[in-house]
Coordinates of C-alpha atoms in Angstrom, one line a residue:
M10 CA 1.1 92.3 79.9
F11 CA -2.0 91.2 77.8
L12 CA 0.1 89.6 75.0
W13 CA 1.6 86.8 77.1
P14 CA -1.8 85.3 78.2
L15 CA -2.9 85.5 74.6
L16 CA 0.1 83.6 73.3
L17 CA -0.5 80.9 75.9
V18 CA -4.0 80.5 74.6
L19 CA -2.9 80.2 70.9
A20 CA 0.1 77.8 71.5
P21 CA -0.5 74.2 70.4
I22 CA -0.7 71.5 73.0
S23 CA -0.2 67.7 72.6
V24 CA -2.8 65.7 74.3
Q25 CA -3.3 61.9 74.1
S26 CA -7.0 61.5 73.9
D27 CA -9.7 59.4 72.3
W28 CA -10.4 62.1 69.8
L29 CA -7.6 60.7 67.5
S30 CA -7.2 56.9 67.1
I31 CA -4.7 54.6 65.4
D32 CA -5.7 51.4 63.6
M33 CA -3.1 48.7 62.8
P34 CA -2.5 45.0 63.5
Y35 CA -0.5 44.1 66.5
Y36 CA 1.5 41.5 64.6
A37 CA 2.4 40.6 61.0
Y38 CA 4.7 38.2 59.1
E39 CA 7.7 38.9 57.0
G40 CA 6.6 40.0 53.5
D41 CA 3.2 41.1 54.6
Q42 CA 1.7 44.5 53.7
V43 CA 0.9 46.4 56.9
V44 CA -1.4 49.4 56.8
V45 CA -1.4 52.0 59.7
R46 CA -4.4 54.3 59.7
C47 CA -5.0 57.4 61.9
S48 CA -8.5 59.0 62.1
G49 CA -10.3 61.5 64.2
R50 CA -13.8 62.1 65.3
D51 CA -14.1 64.8 62.6
N52 CA -11.4 64.3 60.0
N53 CA -12.4 67.6 58.4
K54 CA -10.9 69.5 61.3
I55 CA -7.6 67.8 60.9
K56 CA -5.1 70.2 59.4
R57 CA -2.0 68.0 59.4
L58 CA -1.4 64.3 60.3
T59 CA 2.0 62.7 61.0
F60 CA 3.1 59.2 61.9
Y61 CA 5.9 58.1 64.2
K62 CA 7.7 54.9 65.0
D63 CA 9.7 54.7 68.2
G64 CA 9.5 58.5 68.2
A65 CA 10.9 58.9 64.7
W66 CA 8.8 60.7 62.1
L67 CA 7.5 58.5 59.2
P68 CA 6.6 59.7 55.8
A69 CA 2.9 59.1 55.1
Y70 CA 0.2 59.8 52.6
Y71 CA -2.8 61.6 54.1
N72 CA -4.1 59.4 56.9
T73 CA -2.4 56.1 56.0
Y74 CA 1.1 54.8 56.4
I75 CA 1.9 51.6 54.5
I76 CA 4.6 49.0 55.1
S77 CA 4.7 47.2 51.7
N78 CA 7.1 44.4 52.7
A79 CA 7.3 43.9 56.4
R80 CA 10.6 43.0 58.0
P81 CA 11.5 42.3 61.6
S82 CA 13.1 45.7 61.7
D83 CA 9.6 47.2 61.3
S84 CA 8.6 45.9 64.7
G85 CA 8.1 48.8 67.2
S86 CA 5.8 51.4 68.7
Y87 CA 3.7 53.3 66.3
Y88 CA 1.5 56.4 67.0
C89 CA 0.4 59.5 65.1
K90 CA -0.3 63.1 65.8
A91 CA -2.9 65.4 64.3
K92 CA -3.1 69.2 64.4
R93 CA -6.8 70.2 64.4
K94 CA -8.5 73.6 64.3
V95 CA -10.3 74.5 67.6
F96 CA -11.4 78.1 67.1
L97 CA -10.5 80.7 64.7
F98 CA -6.7 80.8 64.9
I99 CA -6.5 78.4 67.7
D100 CA -5.1 74.9 66.9
D101 CA -4.9 71.9 69.1
T102 CA -2.5 68.9 68.7
E103 CA -3.9 65.4 69.4
Q104 CA -1.8 62.2 69.8
T105 CA -3.0 58.7 69.7
R106 CA -2.0 56.0 72.1
S107 CA 1.0 53.9 71.1
A108 CA 0.4 50.7 69.2
W109 CA 3.0 48.0 69.2
L110 CA 3.7 46.0 66.0
T111 CA 5.6 42.7 66.0
V112 CA 6.8 41.4 62.7
R113 CA 7.2 37.7 63.0
E114 CA 9.5 35.5 61.0
L115 CA 7.6 33.8 58.1
F116 CA 10.1 30.9 58.0
P117 CA 13.6 30.4 59.3
A118 CA 16.7 30.3 57.1
P119 CA 16.6 26.9 55.3
Q120 CA 19.1 24.1 56.1
L121 CA 20.6 22.1 53.3
T122 CA 21.0 18.4 53.9
T123 CA 22.4 15.7 51.6
R124 CA 21.5 12.1 51.2
P125 CA 23.7 10.2 51.3
L126 CA 26.2 12.2 53.4
Q127 CA 29.3 10.9 51.6
P128 CA 28.2 9.9 48.1
T129 CA 30.3 7.8 45.7
E130 CA 30.8 8.6 42.1
G131 CA 28.0 7.5 39.8
A132 CA 25.5 7.4 42.7
S133 CA 22.4 9.6 42.9
V134 CA 22.2 12.4 45.5
T135 CA 19.2 14.1 47.0
L136 CA 19.5 17.7 48.2
S137 CA 16.9 18.9 50.7
C138 CA 16.2 22.5 51.5
G139 CA 14.4 22.3 54.8
T140 CA 12.5 25.1 56.5
Q141 CA 9.2 25.5 58.5
L142 CA 6.1 27.7 58.0
P143 CA 4.0 28.8 61.0
A144 CA 0.7 26.9 61.4
D145 CA -1.4 29.9 60.5
R146 CA 0.6 30.4 57.3
S147 CA 1.0 26.7 56.3
E148 CA -0.8 27.4 53.0
T149 CA 1.9 29.8 51.9
Q150 CA 3.6 28.5 48.8
L151 CA 7.4 28.5 48.7
R152 CA 9.8 28.1 45.8
Y153 CA 13.3 26.6 46.1
S154 CA 16.5 27.1 44.3
F155 CA 19.7 25.0 44.5
Y156 CA 23.3 26.2 43.8
R157 CA 26.8 24.8 43.5
G158 CA 29.5 27.5 43.9
G159 CA 28.4 30.2 41.5
Y160 CA 26.2 27.9 39.3
T161 CA 22.5 27.5 39.5
L162 CA 21.4 23.8 39.6
R163 CA 17.7 24.5 39.8
S164 CA 15.7 27.7 40.0
D165 CA 12.1 28.3 41.4
W166 CA 11.5 24.6 42.0
D167 CA 8.2 23.8 43.8
S168 CA 9.8 20.9 45.8
P169 CA 12.2 21.3 48.7
E170 CA 14.1 18.4 47.3
F171 CA 16.4 18.2 44.2
W172 CA 17.6 14.9 42.8
I173 CA 20.9 14.5 41.1
S174 CA 20.8 11.3 39.1
E175 CA 24.6 10.9 38.9
I176 CA 27.3 12.7 40.8
W177 CA 31.0 12.7 40.0
K178 CA 34.2 13.6 41.8
E179 CA 34.5 16.9 39.9
D180 CA 31.1 17.8 41.3
S181 CA 32.6 18.1 44.8
G182 CA 32.2 21.6 46.2
Y183 CA 30.1 24.0 48.2
Y184 CA 26.3 23.7 47.8
W185 CA 23.5 25.9 49.2
C186 CA 19.9 26.5 48.7
E187 CA 17.4 29.3 48.8
A188 CA 13.7 29.4 49.9
R189 CA 11.4 32.2 48.9
T190 CA 7.8 33.1 48.6
V191 CA 6.1 33.0 45.2
S192 CA 6.0 36.8 45.2
H193 CA 9.7 36.9 46.1
S194 CA 8.8 39.1 49.1
V195 CA 10.7 36.9 51.4
S196 CA 13.9 35.1 50.4
K197 CA 16.3 33.2 52.6
Q198 CA 19.5 31.3 52.0
S199 CA 21.0 28.3 53.7
Q200 CA 24.6 28.1 54.8
Q201 CA 27.0 26.5 52.4
S202 CA 27.7 22.8 52.8
Y203 CA 30.7 21.1 51.3
I204 CA 30.0 17.8 49.5
Q205 CA 33.0 15.5 49.0
V206 CA 32.3 12.9 46.3
Q207 CA 34.2 9.6 46.8
R208 CA 35.9 7.8 44.0
I209 CA 36.2 4.0 44.0
P210 CA 39.4 2.6 42.3
V211 CA 38.9 0.2 39.4
S212 CA 39.2 -3.6 40.0
G213 CA 38.1 -6.8 38.3
V214 CA 39.1 -5.8 34.8
L215 CA 37.6 -8.3 32.2
L216 CA 37.9 -8.5 28.4
E217 CA 35.1 -10.2 26.5
T218 CA 34.3 -10.6 22.8
Q219 CA 31.1 -10.2 20.9
P220 CA 30.0 -12.5 19.5
Q221 CA 30.7 -14.4 22.7
R222 CA 32.9 -17.3 21.4
D223 CA 36.6 -18.0 21.1
Q224 CA 36.3 -18.2 17.3
V225 CA 35.2 -15.4 15.0
V226 CA 34.5 -15.6 11.3
K227 CA 36.5 -13.9 8.7
G228 CA 34.7 -10.8 7.3
E229 CA 32.5 -10.4 10.4
T230 CA 32.7 -7.6 13.0
L231 CA 34.5 -8.3 16.3
V232 CA 33.7 -6.2 19.4
L233 CA 36.2 -6.2 22.3
V234 CA 34.4 -5.4 25.5
C235 CA 36.5 -4.1 28.4
S236 CA 34.6 -3.9 31.8
V237 CA 35.4 -3.4 35.5
A238 CA 33.7 -5.1 38.4
K239 CA 34.2 -1.9 40.5
G240 CA 35.3 1.6 39.8
T241 CA 33.8 5.0 39.5
G242 CA 34.4 8.2 37.6
K243 CA 36.0 8.8 34.3
T244 CA 38.0 5.6 33.4
R245 CA 40.5 5.3 30.7
F246 CA 40.2 2.0 28.8
S247 CA 42.9 0.7 26.4
W248 CA 43.0 -2.4 24.2
H249 CA 46.2 -4.3 23.3
R250 CA 47.3 -7.4 21.4
E251 CA 50.1 -9.5 22.9
G252 CA 53.4 -9.2 21.0
T253 CA 52.7 -5.6 19.9
R254 CA 53.6 -2.4 21.6
E255 CA 51.0 -0.1 20.1
S256 CA 47.5 0.3 21.6
L257 CA 44.7 -0.8 19.4
G258 CA 42.5 2.0 20.8
Q259 CA 41.7 4.1 23.8
K260 CA 38.5 5.5 25.3
S261 CA 37.9 7.7 28.4
Q262 CA 34.4 7.7 29.7
R263 CA 32.2 7.6 32.8
S264 CA 31.3 4.0 32.5
Q265 CA 32.2 0.6 33.9
R266 CA 32.5 -0.8 30.3
A267 CA 33.7 0.3 26.9
E268 CA 33.8 -1.3 23.5
L269 CA 36.3 -1.4 20.7
E270 CA 35.1 -2.5 17.3
I271 CA 37.1 -4.2 14.6
P272 CA 34.7 -3.8 11.6
V273 CA 36.1 -6.5 9.3
I274 CA 38.0 -9.4 10.8
R275 CA 40.9 -10.8 8.7
E276 CA 43.1 -13.8 9.3
S277 CA 45.9 -11.5 10.5
H278 CA 43.6 -10.5 13.5
A279 CA 44.1 -13.9 15.1
G280 CA 46.0 -13.7 18.4
R281 CA 45.7 -13.0 22.2
Y282 CA 44.1 -9.7 23.3
Y283 CA 43.9 -7.9 26.7
C284 CA 42.7 -4.5 28.0
T285 CA 43.6 -2.1 30.8
A286 CA 41.5 0.3 32.9
D287 CA 42.6 3.3 35.0
N288 CA 40.6 5.9 36.8
G289 CA 43.5 7.7 38.5
Y290 CA 44.4 5.1 41.1
G291 CA 46.7 2.9 38.9
L292 CA 46.4 0.8 35.8
I293 CA 44.7 -2.6 36.1
Q294 CA 45.1 -5.2 33.3
S295 CA 42.7 -8.0 32.3
E296 CA 43.6 -11.6 31.5
A297 CA 44.3 -12.3 27.8
V298 CA 41.6 -13.7 25.5
N299 CA 42.6 -15.9 22.6
V300 CA 40.8 -15.0 19.3
T301 CA 40.8 -17.6 16.5
V302 CA 39.7 -16.5 13.1
R303 CA 37.7 -19.0 11.2
I304 CA 37.4 -18.9 7.4
P305 CA 34.1 -19.7 5.8
V306 CA 33.9 -22.0 2.9
S307 CA 34.1 -20.5 -0.6
R308 CA 32.9 -22.1 -3.8
P309 CA 34.6 -25.6 -3.8
V310 CA 36.1 -27.2 -6.9
L311 CA 34.7 -30.5 -8.1
T312 CA 37.0 -32.7 -10.3
F313 CA 36.8 -36.3 -11.7
S314 CA 39.7 -38.8 -11.6
V315 CA 39.1 -39.8 -15.2
P316 CA 40.7 -37.7 -18.0
G317 CA 38.3 -35.3 -19.8
A318 CA 35.5 -36.4 -17.4
Q319 CA 34.9 -39.4 -19.6
A320 CA 34.5 -42.9 -18.3
L321 CA 33.4 -46.3 -19.4
T322 CA 30.9 -48.5 -17.6
G323 CA 32.5 -50.4 -14.8
D324 CA 35.1 -47.7 -14.1
V325 CA 35.5 -46.5 -10.5
V326 CA 35.4 -42.7 -10.7
E327 CA 36.7 -40.6 -7.8
L328 CA 34.8 -37.4 -7.3
R329 CA 37.1 -34.9 -5.5
C330 CA 35.6 -31.8 -3.8
E331 CA 38.0 -29.3 -2.3
D332 CA 38.2 -25.9 -0.6
K333 CA 41.8 -25.3 0.3
R334 CA 41.4 -22.3 2.6
A335 CA 38.3 -23.0 4.6
S336 CA 38.7 -23.7 8.3
P337 CA 38.1 -27.3 9.4
P338 CA 36.2 -29.4 10.0
I339 CA 34.5 -29.4 6.6
L340 CA 31.6 -31.6 5.5
Y341 CA 31.4 -32.4 1.8
R342 CA 28.2 -33.6 0.1
F343 CA 28.0 -34.9 -3.5
Y344 CA 25.1 -34.7 -5.9
H345 CA 24.2 -36.2 -9.2
E346 CA 21.5 -34.4 -11.1
N347 CA 20.7 -32.6 -7.7
V348 CA 20.1 -35.9 -6.0
P349 CA 22.3 -36.6 -3.0
L350 CA 24.9 -39.4 -3.5
G351 CA 26.5 -39.3 -0.1
H352 CA 28.9 -37.2 2.1
T353 CA 32.3 -37.4 3.6
S354 CA 34.2 -35.3 6.1
A355 CA 37.6 -33.5 6.1
P356 CA 38.3 -33.1 9.9
F357 CA 41.6 -31.4 9.3
G358 CA 40.6 -29.3 6.2
G359 CA 41.5 -29.7 2.6
G360 CA 39.3 -31.8 0.3
A361 CA 37.5 -35.1 0.4
S362 CA 36.7 -37.8 -2.2
F363 CA 33.7 -39.9 -3.0
N364 CA 34.2 -43.0 -5.2
L365 CA 31.6 -44.2 -7.6
A366 CA 31.4 -47.3 -9.7
V367 CA 29.8 -46.0 -12.8
T368 CA 27.3 -47.3 -15.3
A369 CA 25.7 -45.7 -18.3
R370 CA 23.0 -44.1 -16.0
H371 CA 25.7 -42.2 -14.2
S372 CA 26.2 -39.9 -17.1
G373 CA 25.1 -36.3 -16.4
T374 CA 25.7 -33.3 -14.2
Y375 CA 27.5 -33.5 -10.8
A376 CA 28.1 -30.9 -8.0
C377 CA 29.4 -30.9 -4.5
E378 CA 28.8 -28.8 -1.4
A379 CA 31.1 -27.7 1.3
N380 CA 30.0 -26.7 4.8
N381 CA 32.1 -26.0 7.9
G382 CA 29.3 -24.6 10.0
L383 CA 29.6 -21.1 8.7
G384 CA 27.3 -21.5 5.7
A385 CA 27.3 -23.9 2.8
Q386 CA 28.7 -23.3 -0.7
R387 CA 28.1 -25.4 -3.8
S388 CA 30.5 -26.0 -6.6
N389 CA 29.9 -25.3 -10.3
V390 CA 28.2 -28.1 -12.2
A391 CA 30.5 -30.6 -13.9
V392 CA 29.5 -33.1 -16.5
L393 CA 30.6 -36.7 -16.5
H394 CA 30.3 -38.8 -19.7
V395 CA 29.9 -42.6 -19.2
A396 CA 30.0 -44.8 -22.3
E397 CA 29.4 -48.5 -22.9
F398 CA 32.4 -50.5 -24.2
P399 CA 33.6 -48.8 -27.4
P400 CA 32.0 -49.9 -30.7
K401 CA 34.1 -51.9 -33.0
I402 CA 33.8 -49.5 -35.9
R403 CA 35.2 -46.1 -36.9
L404 CA 35.4 -43.6 -39.8
M405 CA 38.9 -42.7 -40.8
N406 CA 40.5 -39.6 -42.3
G407 CA 37.3 -37.6 -42.7
P408 CA 36.8 -34.0 -41.8
H409 CA 35.2 -35.1 -38.6
H410 CA 34.5 -38.4 -36.9
C411 CA 31.1 -38.8 -38.5
E412 CA 32.6 -39.1 -42.0
G413 CA 35.4 -41.2 -43.6
R414 CA 36.5 -44.6 -44.6
V415 CA 34.7 -47.4 -42.8
E416 CA 36.8 -49.7 -40.6
V417 CA 35.9 -52.5 -38.2
E418 CA 37.8 -54.2 -35.5
K419 CA 38.3 -57.9 -35.1
E420 CA 40.5 -59.6 -32.6
G421 CA 42.4 -56.3 -31.9
R422 CA 43.1 -55.5 -35.6
W423 CA 41.3 -52.9 -37.7
G424 CA 40.3 -53.7 -41.3
T425 CA 38.2 -52.1 -44.0
V426 CA 34.7 -53.0 -45.5
C427 CA 34.2 -53.7 -49.2
D428 CA 31.7 -51.5 -51.0
D429 CA 30.0 -54.5 -52.7
G430 CA 26.3 -53.9 -52.1
W431 CA 27.1 -51.0 -49.8
D432 CA 24.0 -48.7 -49.5
M433 CA 22.3 -46.2 -47.3
K434 CA 20.9 -48.8 -45.0
D435 CA 24.4 -49.9 -44.2
V436 CA 25.5 -46.3 -43.6
A437 CA 22.5 -45.7 -41.3
V438 CA 23.6 -48.5 -39.0
V439 CA 27.1 -47.2 -39.0
C440 CA 25.9 -43.7 -38.1
R441 CA 23.7 -45.0 -35.3
E442 CA 26.5 -47.1 -33.8
L443 CA 28.8 -44.1 -33.8
G444 CA 26.2 -41.8 -32.2
C445 CA 26.2 -39.6 -35.2
G446 CA 23.3 -38.0 -37.1
A447 CA 21.4 -39.3 -40.0
A448 CA 23.0 -41.1 -42.9
K449 CA 23.8 -38.8 -45.9
H450 CA 26.1 -40.5 -48.5
T451 CA 27.9 -43.7 -49.4
P452 CA 31.2 -42.4 -50.8
A453 CA 34.1 -44.5 -51.9
G454 CA 36.7 -45.1 -49.1
M455 CA 39.5 -44.1 -51.4
L456 CA 38.4 -40.5 -51.2
Y457 CA 39.8 -40.3 -47.7
L458 CA 43.5 -40.2 -48.0
P459 CA 45.8 -41.7 -47.1
V460 CA 44.3 -45.0 -48.3
A461 CA 44.6 -48.1 -46.2
E462 CA 47.9 -49.9 -45.9
E463 CA 48.3 -52.9 -48.2
D464 CA 48.8 -55.2 -45.3
Q465 CA 45.6 -54.0 -43.6
P466 CA 42.9 -56.7 -44.1
V467 CA 39.4 -56.3 -45.6
F468 CA 37.1 -58.0 -43.2
I469 CA 33.6 -57.7 -44.8
Q470 CA 32.8 -58.4 -48.5
V471 CA 29.1 -57.6 -48.2
A472 CA 27.1 -56.1 -45.3
L473 CA 23.4 -57.1 -45.6
C474 CA 21.8 -54.5 -43.2
N475 CA 18.1 -53.7 -43.2
G476 CA 18.8 -50.3 -41.6
T477 CA 17.3 -50.9 -38.1
E478 CA 20.3 -52.7 -36.5
E479 CA 22.1 -50.9 -33.6
T480 CA 25.5 -52.1 -34.7
L481 CA 27.1 -53.3 -38.0
A482 CA 28.0 -56.6 -36.3
E483 CA 24.3 -57.3 -36.0
C484 CA 23.9 -57.3 -39.8
E485 CA 24.3 -60.4 -41.9
Q486 CA 27.8 -60.4 -43.5
V487 CA 29.7 -62.1 -46.3
E488 CA 33.3 -62.7 -45.5
T489 CA 35.9 -61.4 -48.0
F490 CA 36.7 -63.5 -51.0
D491 CA 37.7 -61.0 -53.6
C492 CA 38.1 -57.3 -52.7
G493 CA 41.0 -54.8 -52.5
H494 CA 41.4 -51.4 -50.9
D495 CA 40.4 -49.7 -54.1
E496 CA 36.9 -50.9 -53.2
D497 CA 36.8 -49.8 -49.6
A498 CA 33.4 -48.4 -48.4
G499 CA 32.9 -44.9 -47.0
A500 CA 30.2 -43.2 -45.0
V501 CA 28.9 -39.7 -44.4
C502 CA 26.7 -38.9 -41.4
E503 CA 25.3 -35.7 -40.1
G504 CA 27.7 -34.0 -37.7
K505 CA 25.7 -34.7 -34.5
W506 CA 28.3 -36.9 -32.9
N507 CA 29.1 -37.9 -29.3
N508 CA 32.0 -36.2 -27.7
T509 CA 32.7 -39.1 -25.4
W510 CA 33.0 -41.5 -28.2
S511 CA 35.1 -39.2 -30.4
S512 CA 37.6 -38.6 -27.6
Y513 CA 37.7 -42.2 -26.6
R514 CA 38.1 -43.4 -30.2
A515 CA 40.8 -40.8 -30.9
G516 CA 42.7 -42.1 -27.9
K517 CA 42.1 -45.7 -28.8
R518 CA 43.2 -45.1 -32.4
S519 CA 46.4 -43.5 -31.1
N520 CA 47.1 -46.5 -28.9
T521 CA 46.5 -48.9 -31.8
Q522 CA 48.8 -47.1 -34.1
H523 CA 51.6 -47.1 -31.5
S524 CA 51.1 -50.8 -31.0

């Protein structure tokens, strides 16, 4: 009978009183750390402390329960209980009042928007990941990530917008974004949005050449540029030449123009060219462009109309300058000792001539220059010899034209000179007249075989030269009265002789012998 009242005294009781209190915020935001504390008037008397949410026991450490990363599911009614020692073996149970915690949404799930809504290929696109922070948390920093399908486009971006500089048809697909706090405590994803990239068919196909002219120069580089006025995406360009089935080249690229280079143009590249373009909606062909290959001038050839480039004063000499392969029109210029003489044009190609009435001063070097607008080229130097009328004297049958039997011409006939009084002064005049070197000897004419014909006259008995005359005809002479060919005079000069004269005299001698 006495045990029952004692058990009633010792049994714990739960009393909501001010002796035990709970301390916690009444609201928090997602991702916050929430601390729930319970304390009594004399914590030393607390033997055990437990926390509850909505009547469910919560694990706690000592007098604190911590929600490290709050979520909306953490909203609810919180309270705690404490068992405290009252007297000896008597314990009492205290319970706090209930405290309500509301975990607010830090920001709603973002929405992905696209500008423009229906992009075309090659255009730029802006993706926006929109969400809203509460006014009292506006300083919270968020990071944004953007995705297409299973691929990350941008991660931990500090801007809610992501700019795609160029978008293509194959980029069509499902896009979504994610917004999260810097600490990653709160992370939310948008719904997926499908972006359909529109492709524009090609049109306005045009073929152009670089350099931009209808004529190209042999040896240069020709670039064929194929372009489209409209068209997006990967376009297949192809180049063709009329009359041939094979393609000159093909390129597939995301561009409205493509180039095909012919590194070195040859004459065989002349013709009509066109290109085609196709981005999957059908092949479109350009108009044909005619390509003419121009040939620059090469080194022209200068020739004279007179044989051996030897002329006499008063002759009209034709200077002919020619480049047979250069493209017309060609302008030819003629030079004497690098001084311009004049010019003439060949509008249809080929060569051109320049006529020159020559005097002795026209002897010397000549050159010509050809220019068809693609650069000038000059010929090699050619030498023209212009002589006065031929001297009426020659040396026959010697080893060269400056040695031999002396003969003079009168009235178209050649005769010999008698050696009466023949000396070095006379030989000096002969050498001077023939353009040879200094006088050396006065040999007998009979030494130069064959001797003169019997019917060949002897024109001069004695030549009375003082050695300063230019020609033998200027010397005083005694006509023949008694002299035969056994007394014919000879002359030896140094071998510095004039090529013009020697060639002319050789030809003249040949004509005389034939006559």
